[in-house]
Short mmCIF file of C-alpha atoms and ligand atoms in Angstrom, two decimals:
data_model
loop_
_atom_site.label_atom_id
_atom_site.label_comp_id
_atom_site.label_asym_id
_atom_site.label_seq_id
_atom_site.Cartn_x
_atom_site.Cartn_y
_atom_site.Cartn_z
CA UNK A 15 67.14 28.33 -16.14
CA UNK A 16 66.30 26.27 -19.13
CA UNK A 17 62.71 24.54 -19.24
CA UNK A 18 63.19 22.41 -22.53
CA UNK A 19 66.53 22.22 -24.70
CA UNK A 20 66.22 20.62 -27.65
CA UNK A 21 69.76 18.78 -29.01
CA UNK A 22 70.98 16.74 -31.62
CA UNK A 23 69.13 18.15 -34.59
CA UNK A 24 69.24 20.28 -37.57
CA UNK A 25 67.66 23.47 -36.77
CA UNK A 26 66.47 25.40 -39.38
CA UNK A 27 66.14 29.20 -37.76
CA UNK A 28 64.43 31.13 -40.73
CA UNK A 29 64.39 34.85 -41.12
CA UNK A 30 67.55 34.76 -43.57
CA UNK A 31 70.05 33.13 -41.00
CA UNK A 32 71.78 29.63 -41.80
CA UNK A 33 70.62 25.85 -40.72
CA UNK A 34 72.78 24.65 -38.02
CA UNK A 35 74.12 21.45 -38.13
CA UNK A 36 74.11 19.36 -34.64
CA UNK A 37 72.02 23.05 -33.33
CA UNK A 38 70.38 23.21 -29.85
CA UNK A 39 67.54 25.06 -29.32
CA UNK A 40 66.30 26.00 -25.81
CA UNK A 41 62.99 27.65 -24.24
CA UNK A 42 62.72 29.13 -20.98
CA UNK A 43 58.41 30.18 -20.24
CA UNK A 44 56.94 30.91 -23.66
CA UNK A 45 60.31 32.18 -25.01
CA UNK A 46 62.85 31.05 -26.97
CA UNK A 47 66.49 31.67 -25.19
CA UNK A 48 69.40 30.67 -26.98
CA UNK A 49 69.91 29.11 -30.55
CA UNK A 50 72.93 27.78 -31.85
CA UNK A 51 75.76 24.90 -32.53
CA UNK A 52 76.25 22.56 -29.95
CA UNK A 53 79.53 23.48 -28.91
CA UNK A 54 78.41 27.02 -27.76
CA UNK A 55 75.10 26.69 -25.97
CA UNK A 56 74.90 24.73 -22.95
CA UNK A 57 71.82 22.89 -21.38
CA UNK A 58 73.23 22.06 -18.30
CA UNK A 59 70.38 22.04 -15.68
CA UNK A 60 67.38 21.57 -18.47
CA UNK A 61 64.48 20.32 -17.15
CA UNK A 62 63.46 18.67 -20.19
CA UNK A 63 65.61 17.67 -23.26
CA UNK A 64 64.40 16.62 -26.44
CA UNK A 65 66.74 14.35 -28.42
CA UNK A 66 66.00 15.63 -32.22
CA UNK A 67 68.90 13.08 -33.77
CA UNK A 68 68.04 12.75 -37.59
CA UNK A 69 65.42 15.39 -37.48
CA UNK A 70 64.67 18.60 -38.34
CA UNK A 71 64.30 21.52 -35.89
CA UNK A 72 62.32 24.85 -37.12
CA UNK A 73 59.62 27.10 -36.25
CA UNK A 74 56.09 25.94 -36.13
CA UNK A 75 53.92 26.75 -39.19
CA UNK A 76 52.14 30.11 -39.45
CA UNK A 77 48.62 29.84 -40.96
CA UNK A 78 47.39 32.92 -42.23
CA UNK A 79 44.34 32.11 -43.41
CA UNK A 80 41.79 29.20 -42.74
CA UNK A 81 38.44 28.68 -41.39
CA UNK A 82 38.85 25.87 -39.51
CA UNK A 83 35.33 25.08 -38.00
CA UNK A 84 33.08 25.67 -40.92
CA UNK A 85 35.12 24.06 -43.19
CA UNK A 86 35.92 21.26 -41.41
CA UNK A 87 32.47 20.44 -41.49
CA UNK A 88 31.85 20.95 -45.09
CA UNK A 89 35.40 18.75 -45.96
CA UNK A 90 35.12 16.54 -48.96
CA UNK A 91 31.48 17.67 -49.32
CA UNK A 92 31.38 19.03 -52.55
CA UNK A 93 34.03 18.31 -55.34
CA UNK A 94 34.87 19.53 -58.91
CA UNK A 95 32.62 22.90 -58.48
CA UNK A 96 33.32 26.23 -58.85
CA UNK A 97 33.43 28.93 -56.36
CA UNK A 98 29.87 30.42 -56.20
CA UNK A 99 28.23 27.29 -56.75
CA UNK A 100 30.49 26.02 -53.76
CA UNK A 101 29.85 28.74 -51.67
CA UNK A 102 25.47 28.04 -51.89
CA UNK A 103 25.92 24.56 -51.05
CA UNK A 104 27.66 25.56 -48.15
CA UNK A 105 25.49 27.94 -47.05
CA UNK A 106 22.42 25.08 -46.55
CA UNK A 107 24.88 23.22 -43.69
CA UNK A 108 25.79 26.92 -42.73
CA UNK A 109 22.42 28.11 -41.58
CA UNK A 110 22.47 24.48 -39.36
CA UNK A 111 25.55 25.17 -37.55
CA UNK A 112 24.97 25.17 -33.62
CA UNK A 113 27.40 25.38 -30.77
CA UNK A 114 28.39 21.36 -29.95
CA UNK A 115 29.23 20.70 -33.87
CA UNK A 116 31.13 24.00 -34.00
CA UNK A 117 33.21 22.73 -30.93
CA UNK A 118 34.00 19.41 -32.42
CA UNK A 119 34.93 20.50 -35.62
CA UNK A 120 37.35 22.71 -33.78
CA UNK A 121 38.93 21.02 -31.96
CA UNK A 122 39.34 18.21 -34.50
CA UNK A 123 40.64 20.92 -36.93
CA UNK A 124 43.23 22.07 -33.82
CA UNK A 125 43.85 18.32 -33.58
CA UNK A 126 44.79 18.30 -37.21
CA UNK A 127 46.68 21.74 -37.11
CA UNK A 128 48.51 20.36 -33.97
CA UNK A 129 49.35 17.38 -35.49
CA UNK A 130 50.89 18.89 -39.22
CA UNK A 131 53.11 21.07 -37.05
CA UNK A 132 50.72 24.18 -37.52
CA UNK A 133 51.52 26.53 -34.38
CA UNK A 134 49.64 29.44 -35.41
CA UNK A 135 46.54 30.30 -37.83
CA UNK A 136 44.71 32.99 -38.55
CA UNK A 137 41.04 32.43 -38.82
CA UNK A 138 38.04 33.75 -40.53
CA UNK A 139 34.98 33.05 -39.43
CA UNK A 140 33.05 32.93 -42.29
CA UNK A 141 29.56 33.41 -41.08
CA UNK A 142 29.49 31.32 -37.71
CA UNK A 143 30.05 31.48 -34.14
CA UNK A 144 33.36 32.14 -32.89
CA UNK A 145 32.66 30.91 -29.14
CA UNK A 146 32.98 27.46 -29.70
CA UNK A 147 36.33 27.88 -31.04
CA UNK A 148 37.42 30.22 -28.26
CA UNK A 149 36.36 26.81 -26.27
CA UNK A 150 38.09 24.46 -28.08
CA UNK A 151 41.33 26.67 -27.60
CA UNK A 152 41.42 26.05 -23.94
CA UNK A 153 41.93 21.94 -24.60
CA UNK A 154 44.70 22.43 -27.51
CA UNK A 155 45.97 26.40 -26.99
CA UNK A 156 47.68 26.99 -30.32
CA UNK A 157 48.51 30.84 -31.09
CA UNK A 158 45.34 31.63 -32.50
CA UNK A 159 43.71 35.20 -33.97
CA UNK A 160 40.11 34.70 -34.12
CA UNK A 161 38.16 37.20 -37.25
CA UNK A 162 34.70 38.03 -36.31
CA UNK A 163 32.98 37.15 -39.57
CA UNK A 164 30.69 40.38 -40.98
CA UNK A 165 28.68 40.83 -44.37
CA UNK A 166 25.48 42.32 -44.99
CA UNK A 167 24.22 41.56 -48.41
CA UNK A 168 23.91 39.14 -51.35
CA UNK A 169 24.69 35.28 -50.36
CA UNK A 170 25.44 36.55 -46.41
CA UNK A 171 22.51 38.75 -46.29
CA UNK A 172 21.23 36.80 -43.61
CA UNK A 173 23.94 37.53 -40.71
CA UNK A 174 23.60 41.16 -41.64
CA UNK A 175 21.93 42.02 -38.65
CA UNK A 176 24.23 40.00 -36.34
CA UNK A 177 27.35 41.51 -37.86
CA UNK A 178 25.95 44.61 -37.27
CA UNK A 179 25.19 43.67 -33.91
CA UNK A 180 29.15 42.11 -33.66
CA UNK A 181 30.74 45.32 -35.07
CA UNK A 182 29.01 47.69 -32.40
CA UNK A 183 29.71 45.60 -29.62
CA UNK A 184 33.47 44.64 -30.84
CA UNK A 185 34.88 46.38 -27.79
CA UNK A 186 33.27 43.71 -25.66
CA UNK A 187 34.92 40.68 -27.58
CA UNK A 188 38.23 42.73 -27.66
CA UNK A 189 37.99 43.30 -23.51
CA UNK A 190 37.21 39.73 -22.81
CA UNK A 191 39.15 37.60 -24.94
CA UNK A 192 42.06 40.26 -27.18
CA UNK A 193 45.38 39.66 -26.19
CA UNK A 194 44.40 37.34 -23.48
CA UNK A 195 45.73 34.11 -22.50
CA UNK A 196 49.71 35.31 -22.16
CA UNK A 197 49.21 37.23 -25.61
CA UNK A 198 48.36 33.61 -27.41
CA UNK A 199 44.72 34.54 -28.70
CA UNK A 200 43.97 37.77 -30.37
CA UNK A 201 40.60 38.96 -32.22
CA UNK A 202 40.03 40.66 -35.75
CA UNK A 203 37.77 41.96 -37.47
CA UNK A 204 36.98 39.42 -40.78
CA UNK A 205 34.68 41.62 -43.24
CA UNK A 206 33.58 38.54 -45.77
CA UNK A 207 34.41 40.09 -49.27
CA UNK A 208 33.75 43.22 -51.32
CA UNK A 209 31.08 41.43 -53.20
CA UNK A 210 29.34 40.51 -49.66
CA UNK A 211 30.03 44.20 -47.78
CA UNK A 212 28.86 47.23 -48.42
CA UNK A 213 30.83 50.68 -48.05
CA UNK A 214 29.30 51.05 -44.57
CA UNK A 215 30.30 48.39 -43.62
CA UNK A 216 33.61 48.49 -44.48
CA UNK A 217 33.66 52.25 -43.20
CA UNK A 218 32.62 50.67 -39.90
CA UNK A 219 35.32 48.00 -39.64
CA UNK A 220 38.29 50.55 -40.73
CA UNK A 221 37.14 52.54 -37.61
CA UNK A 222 36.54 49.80 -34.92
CA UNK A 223 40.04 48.33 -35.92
CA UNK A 224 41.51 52.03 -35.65
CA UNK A 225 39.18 51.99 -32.14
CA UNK A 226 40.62 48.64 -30.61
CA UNK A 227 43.82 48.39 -32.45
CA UNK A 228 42.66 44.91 -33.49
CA UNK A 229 43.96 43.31 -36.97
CA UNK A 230 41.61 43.05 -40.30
CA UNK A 231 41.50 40.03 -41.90
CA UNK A 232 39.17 39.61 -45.24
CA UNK A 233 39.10 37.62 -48.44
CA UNK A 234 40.05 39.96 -51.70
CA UNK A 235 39.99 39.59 -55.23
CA UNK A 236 39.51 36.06 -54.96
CA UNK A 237 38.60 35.42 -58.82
CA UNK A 238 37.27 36.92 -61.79
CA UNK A 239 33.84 37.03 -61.05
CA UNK A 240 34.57 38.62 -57.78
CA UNK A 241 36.55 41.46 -60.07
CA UNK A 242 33.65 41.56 -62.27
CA UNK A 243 30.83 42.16 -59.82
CA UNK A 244 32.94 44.80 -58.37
CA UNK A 245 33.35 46.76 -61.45
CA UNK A 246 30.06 46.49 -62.74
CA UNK A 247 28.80 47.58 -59.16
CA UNK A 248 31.24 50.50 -58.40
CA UNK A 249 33.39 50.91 -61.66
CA UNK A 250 36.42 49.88 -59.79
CA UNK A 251 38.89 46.46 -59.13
CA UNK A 252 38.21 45.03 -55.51
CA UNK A 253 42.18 46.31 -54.42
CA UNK A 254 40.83 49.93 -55.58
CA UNK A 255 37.40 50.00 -54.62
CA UNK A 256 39.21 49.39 -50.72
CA UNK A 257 41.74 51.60 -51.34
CA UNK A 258 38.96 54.30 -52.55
CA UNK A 259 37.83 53.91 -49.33
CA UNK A 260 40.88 54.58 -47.21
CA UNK A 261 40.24 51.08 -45.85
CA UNK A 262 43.45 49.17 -46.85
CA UNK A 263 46.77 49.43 -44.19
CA UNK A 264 49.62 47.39 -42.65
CA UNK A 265 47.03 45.86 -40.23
CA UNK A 266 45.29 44.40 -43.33
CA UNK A 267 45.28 40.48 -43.96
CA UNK A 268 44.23 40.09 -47.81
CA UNK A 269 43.77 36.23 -48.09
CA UNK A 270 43.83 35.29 -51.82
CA UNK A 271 44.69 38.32 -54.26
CA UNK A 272 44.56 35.75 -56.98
CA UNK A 273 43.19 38.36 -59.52
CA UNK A 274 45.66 41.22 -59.35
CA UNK A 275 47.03 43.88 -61.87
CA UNK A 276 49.80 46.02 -61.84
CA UNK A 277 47.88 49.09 -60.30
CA UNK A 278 46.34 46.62 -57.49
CA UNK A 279 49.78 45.52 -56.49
CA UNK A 280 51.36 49.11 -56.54
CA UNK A 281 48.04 50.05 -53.92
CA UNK A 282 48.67 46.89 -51.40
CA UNK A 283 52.70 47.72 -51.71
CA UNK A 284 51.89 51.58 -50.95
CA UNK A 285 49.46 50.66 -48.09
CA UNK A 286 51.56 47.87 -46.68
CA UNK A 287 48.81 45.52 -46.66
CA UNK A 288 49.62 41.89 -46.02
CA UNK A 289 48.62 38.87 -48.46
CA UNK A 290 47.62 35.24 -47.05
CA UNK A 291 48.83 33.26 -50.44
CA UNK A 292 46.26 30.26 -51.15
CA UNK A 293 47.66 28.43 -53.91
CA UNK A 294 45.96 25.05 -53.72
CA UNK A 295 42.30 26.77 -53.03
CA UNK A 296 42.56 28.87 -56.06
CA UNK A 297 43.43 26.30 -58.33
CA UNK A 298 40.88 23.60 -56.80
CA UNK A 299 38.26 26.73 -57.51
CA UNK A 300 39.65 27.47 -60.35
CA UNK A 301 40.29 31.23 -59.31
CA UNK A 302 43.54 32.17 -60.74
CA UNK A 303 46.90 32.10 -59.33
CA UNK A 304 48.69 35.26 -57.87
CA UNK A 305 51.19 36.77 -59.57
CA UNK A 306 53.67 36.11 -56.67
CA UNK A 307 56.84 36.93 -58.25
CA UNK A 308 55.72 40.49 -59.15
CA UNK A 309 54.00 40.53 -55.35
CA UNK A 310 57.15 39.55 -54.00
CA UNK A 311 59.25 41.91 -55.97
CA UNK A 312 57.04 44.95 -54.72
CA UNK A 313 58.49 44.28 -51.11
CA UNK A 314 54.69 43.19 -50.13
CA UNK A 315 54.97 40.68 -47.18
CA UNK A 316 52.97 37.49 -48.26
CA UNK A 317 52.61 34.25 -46.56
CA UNK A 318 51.54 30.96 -47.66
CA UNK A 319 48.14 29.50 -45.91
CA UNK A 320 45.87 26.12 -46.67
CA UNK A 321 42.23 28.15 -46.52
CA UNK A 322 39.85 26.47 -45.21
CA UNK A 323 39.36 22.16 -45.65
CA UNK A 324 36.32 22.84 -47.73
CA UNK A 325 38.37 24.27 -50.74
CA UNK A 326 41.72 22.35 -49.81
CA UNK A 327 40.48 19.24 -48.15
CA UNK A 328 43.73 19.30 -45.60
CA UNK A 329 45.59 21.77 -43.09
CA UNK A 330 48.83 20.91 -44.73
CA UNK A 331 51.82 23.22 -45.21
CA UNK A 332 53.94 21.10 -46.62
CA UNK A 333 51.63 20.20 -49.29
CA UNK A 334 50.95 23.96 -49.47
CA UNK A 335 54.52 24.32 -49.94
CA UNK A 336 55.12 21.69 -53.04
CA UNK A 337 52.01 23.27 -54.69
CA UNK A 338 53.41 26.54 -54.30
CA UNK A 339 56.85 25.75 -56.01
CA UNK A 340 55.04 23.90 -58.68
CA UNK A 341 52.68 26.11 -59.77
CA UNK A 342 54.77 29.19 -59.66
CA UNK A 343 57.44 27.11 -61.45
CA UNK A 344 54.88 26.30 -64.28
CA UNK A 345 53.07 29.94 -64.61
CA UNK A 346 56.55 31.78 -64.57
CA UNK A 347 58.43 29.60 -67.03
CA UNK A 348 61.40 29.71 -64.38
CA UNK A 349 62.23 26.45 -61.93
CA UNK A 350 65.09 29.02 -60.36
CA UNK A 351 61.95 31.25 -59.43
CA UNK A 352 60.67 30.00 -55.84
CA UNK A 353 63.93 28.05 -53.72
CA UNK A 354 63.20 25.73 -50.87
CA UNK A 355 64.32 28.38 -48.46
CA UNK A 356 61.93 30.47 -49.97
CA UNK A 357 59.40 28.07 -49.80
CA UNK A 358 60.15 27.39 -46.11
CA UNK A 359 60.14 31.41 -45.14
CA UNK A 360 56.68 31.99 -46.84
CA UNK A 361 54.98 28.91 -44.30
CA UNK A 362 56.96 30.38 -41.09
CA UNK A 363 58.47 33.62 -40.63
CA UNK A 364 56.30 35.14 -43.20
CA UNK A 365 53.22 33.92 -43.18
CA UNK A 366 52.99 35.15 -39.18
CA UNK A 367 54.31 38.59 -40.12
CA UNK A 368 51.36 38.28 -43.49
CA UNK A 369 48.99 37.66 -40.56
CA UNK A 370 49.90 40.57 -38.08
CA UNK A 371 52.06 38.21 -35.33
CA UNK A 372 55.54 38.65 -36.16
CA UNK A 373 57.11 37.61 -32.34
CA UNK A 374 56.76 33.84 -34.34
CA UNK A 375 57.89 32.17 -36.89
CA UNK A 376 61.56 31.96 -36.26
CA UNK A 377 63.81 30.41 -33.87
CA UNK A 378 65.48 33.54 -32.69
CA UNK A 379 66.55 34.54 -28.61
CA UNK A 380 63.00 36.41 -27.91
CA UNK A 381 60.73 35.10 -30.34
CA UNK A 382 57.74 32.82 -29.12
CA UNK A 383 58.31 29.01 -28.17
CA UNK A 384 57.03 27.78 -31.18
CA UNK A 385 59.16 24.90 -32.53
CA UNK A 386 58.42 21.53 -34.19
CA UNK A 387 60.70 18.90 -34.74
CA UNK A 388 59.99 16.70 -38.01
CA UNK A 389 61.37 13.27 -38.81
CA UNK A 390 63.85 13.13 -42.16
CA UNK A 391 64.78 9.45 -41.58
CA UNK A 392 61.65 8.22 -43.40
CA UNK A 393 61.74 6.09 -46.88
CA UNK A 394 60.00 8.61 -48.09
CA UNK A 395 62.65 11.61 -47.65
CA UNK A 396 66.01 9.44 -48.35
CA UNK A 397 68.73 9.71 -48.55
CA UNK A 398 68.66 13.69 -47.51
CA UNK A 399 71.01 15.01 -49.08
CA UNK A 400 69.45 18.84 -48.53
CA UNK A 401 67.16 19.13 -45.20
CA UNK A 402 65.44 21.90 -46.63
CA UNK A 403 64.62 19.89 -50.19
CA UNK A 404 63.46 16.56 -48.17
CA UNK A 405 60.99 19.60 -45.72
CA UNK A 406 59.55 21.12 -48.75
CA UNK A 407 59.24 18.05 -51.51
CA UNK A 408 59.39 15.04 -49.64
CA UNK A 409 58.33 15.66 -45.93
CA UNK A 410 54.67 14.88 -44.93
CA UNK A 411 52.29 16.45 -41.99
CA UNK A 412 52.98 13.04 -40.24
CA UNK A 413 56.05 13.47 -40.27
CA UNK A 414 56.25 16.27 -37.15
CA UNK A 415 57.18 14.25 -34.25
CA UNK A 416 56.60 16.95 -31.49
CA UNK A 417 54.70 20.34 -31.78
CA UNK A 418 55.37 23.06 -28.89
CA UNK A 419 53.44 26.29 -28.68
CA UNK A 420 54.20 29.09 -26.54
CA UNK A 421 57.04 26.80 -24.38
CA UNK A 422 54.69 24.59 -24.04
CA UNK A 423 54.58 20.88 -25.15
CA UNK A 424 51.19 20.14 -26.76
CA UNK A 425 52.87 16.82 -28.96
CA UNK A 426 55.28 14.41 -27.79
CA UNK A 427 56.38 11.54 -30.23
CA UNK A 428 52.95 12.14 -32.01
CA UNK A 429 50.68 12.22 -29.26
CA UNK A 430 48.95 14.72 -29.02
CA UNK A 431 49.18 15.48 -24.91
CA UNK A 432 45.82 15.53 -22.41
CA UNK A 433 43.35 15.00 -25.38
CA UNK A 434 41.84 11.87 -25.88
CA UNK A 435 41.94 11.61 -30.15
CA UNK A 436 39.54 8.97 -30.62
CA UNK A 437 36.36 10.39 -28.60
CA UNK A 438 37.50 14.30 -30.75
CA UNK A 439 37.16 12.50 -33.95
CA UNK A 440 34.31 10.25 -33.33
CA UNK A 441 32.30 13.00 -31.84
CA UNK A 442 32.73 15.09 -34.82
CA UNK A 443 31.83 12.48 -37.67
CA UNK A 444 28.92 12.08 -35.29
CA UNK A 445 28.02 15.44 -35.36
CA UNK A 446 29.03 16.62 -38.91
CA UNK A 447 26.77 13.25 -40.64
CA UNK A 448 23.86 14.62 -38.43
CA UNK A 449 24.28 18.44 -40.02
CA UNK A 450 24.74 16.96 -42.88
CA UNK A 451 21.35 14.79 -42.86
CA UNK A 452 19.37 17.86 -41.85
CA UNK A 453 20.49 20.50 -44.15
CA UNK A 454 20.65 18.44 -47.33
CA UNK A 455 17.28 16.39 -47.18
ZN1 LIG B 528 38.84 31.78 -47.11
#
């Protein structure tokens, strides 16, 4: 039995196999079934079929690292700043948060995701309630792992209590939500950064992970300053300092690494820790740019993520994408270094292995329903001669025509199904101008 079959298009697979040319994909429950040319898969007896004529069929975008609620809320809010400075300004709307504008920026930011053909994301939350979220899931379920945010000192010292509080009482959050809703929604453990933990701390979060078998998902060596503090405070890089603590593994999600050397990349190779690659935030921040190629060539798997809107002002992975080639292009010298394919693996297959969910990101019999189709007949992406050039040069968000996550239809022809989009984004301008009135009298 075949719920959806989707015919007509190019499907891109990813995971090293070939794009198919007049492909069919179909899904049966949250599962992907068969994958291949038209002339040997058959949809007799589909329920639904999805003509994907002049468009592109792949797997849905893996985000592996973002905070969608907070930074939704702090979007566009300050500009041309660097990281520290960034990060105190945020902090005054921070302390404001409360449950309804943590909803609606949710949900707009699933909205968003939804809409830029973003099936899964890994999220860190950086100092605020994860509840809402968890709400907001139920009205747009994409495949979601949720980081409890923890730090207990400098800038954060003022959740240290709670994150205390959060750590000790994981197992709760793990038995009511981990691994619940048909495997879709996970929870992690997000330690903030090494210059906002302390060795307990981090002692604490190695075990409860080991505890609940939950993933760890943190921001490291995000910048010079960062690498600074953390040798003036313990005479060690960031990578080390973790590593001195036994606290690095495979169920590690490093977001940024921007500030790596060669010992640091032979440590997260050796421990099989994972890297969430944040191009665009690190420039905008001015925090360096990771030395990908050498990353790539010590077999560490790294995938490409937006961070959160307040340092990249979009959840985009196709601009993610460009940036990507660019700037790697530039700092190596080398325009063969970084293909398309590449490009397209690091956003997909990847980037949901880099965040600890590999049964996504390709379109493979067993792997998860999660497929977009995106439009190629635009002006903007003729005359195609290469699918995969017009995807990662040419090919907008707006482009995706219809997003499906776990089998399951969430946008058809750019609608966005059972949500009304107008009363989600009015009700979060609403309620992000009023935060924004109150914390920055
Ligand atoms: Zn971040």
């Amino acid at each position: 039995m075949i719920d959806i079959a989707i015919v007509n298009g190019t499907v891109l697979p990813m995971g090293g196999r070939p794009r198919i040319d007049n492909g069919v994909v179909t899904i049966t429950g949250n599962s992907i079934t068969a994958v291949g040319p038209a002339s040997e898969v058959s949809v007799t007896g589909a329920k639904k079929v999805i003509d994907a004529h002049g468009e592109v069929v792949m797997p849905g975008f893996a985000n592996s690292h973002t905070h969608i609620a907070s930074n939704l809320l702090l979007r566009g809010l300050l500009e041309d700043v660097l990281l520290f400075e960034w990060l105190q300004t945020m902090w005054k709307l921070k302390r404001n948060f409360d449950h309804d504008t943590l909803y609606w920026a949710s949900l707009c930011g699933l909205l968003e995701m939804t809409k830029a053909g973003i099936t899964s994301f890994n999220e860190h939350f950086d100092a605020y309630a994860v509840e809402p979220e968890i709400e907001a899931l139920d009205v747009i379920p994409l495949r979601a792992t949720l980081g409890h945010g923890f730090a207990d000192r400098g800038l954060y010292e003022s959740i240290t209590e709670k994150s205390w509080r959060t750590l000790e009482n994981f197992g709760d959050a793990v038995a009511a939500h981990h691994r619940t809703r048909d495997d879709m929604l996970w929870m992690a453990l997000s330690p903030h950064a090494v210059y906002s933990c302390g060795a307990d701390m981090w002692n604490l979060v190695r075990q409860v992970a080991d505890t609940y078998h939950a993933p760890i998902h943190t921001h490291l060596s995000e910048g010079m300053q960062e690498v600074r503090y953390c040798l003036d405070t313990y005479g060690l890089r960031p990578t080390q300092w973790l590593h001195s603590l036994g606290f690095l593994g495979p169920d590690v999600t490093a977001a940024h690494c921007s500030q790596l050397d060669a010992t640091d990349i032979r440590l997260i190779a050796e421990t099989g820790t994972k890297i969430a690659h944040c191009p665009i935030c690190n420039a905008k921040l001015g925090s360096g740019t990771m030395p990908l190629r050498e990353v790539i060539d010590a077999g560490i798997t790294v995938g490409l993520a937006t961070d959160g809107p307040a340092s990249h002002n979009s959840s985009d992975l196709f601009e993610e994408m460009k940036f990507a080639g660019l700037i790697h292009k530039t700092n190596t010298g080398d325009v063969e270094f970084l293909k398309i394919g590449q490009l397209l693996e690091l956003s997909t297959c990847e980037g949901a292995k880099a965040m600890n969910r590999p049964d996504t990101g390709r379109l493979q019999p067993g792997y998860k329903a999660d497929v977009i189709v995106v439009r190629l007949d635009t002006a903007h992406s003729q005359p195609v001669y290469d699918p995969l050039a017009a995807l990662v040069y040419s090919a907008r968000a707006d482009d995706v025509q219809h997003t499906i996550v776990n089998g399951r239809v969430l946008m058809e022809n750019r609608q966005v199904i059972g949500v009304d989009e107008d009363e989600i984004r009015a009700n979060f301008h609403e309620k992000a101008h009023a935060l924004k009135e109150r914390s920055l009298r």
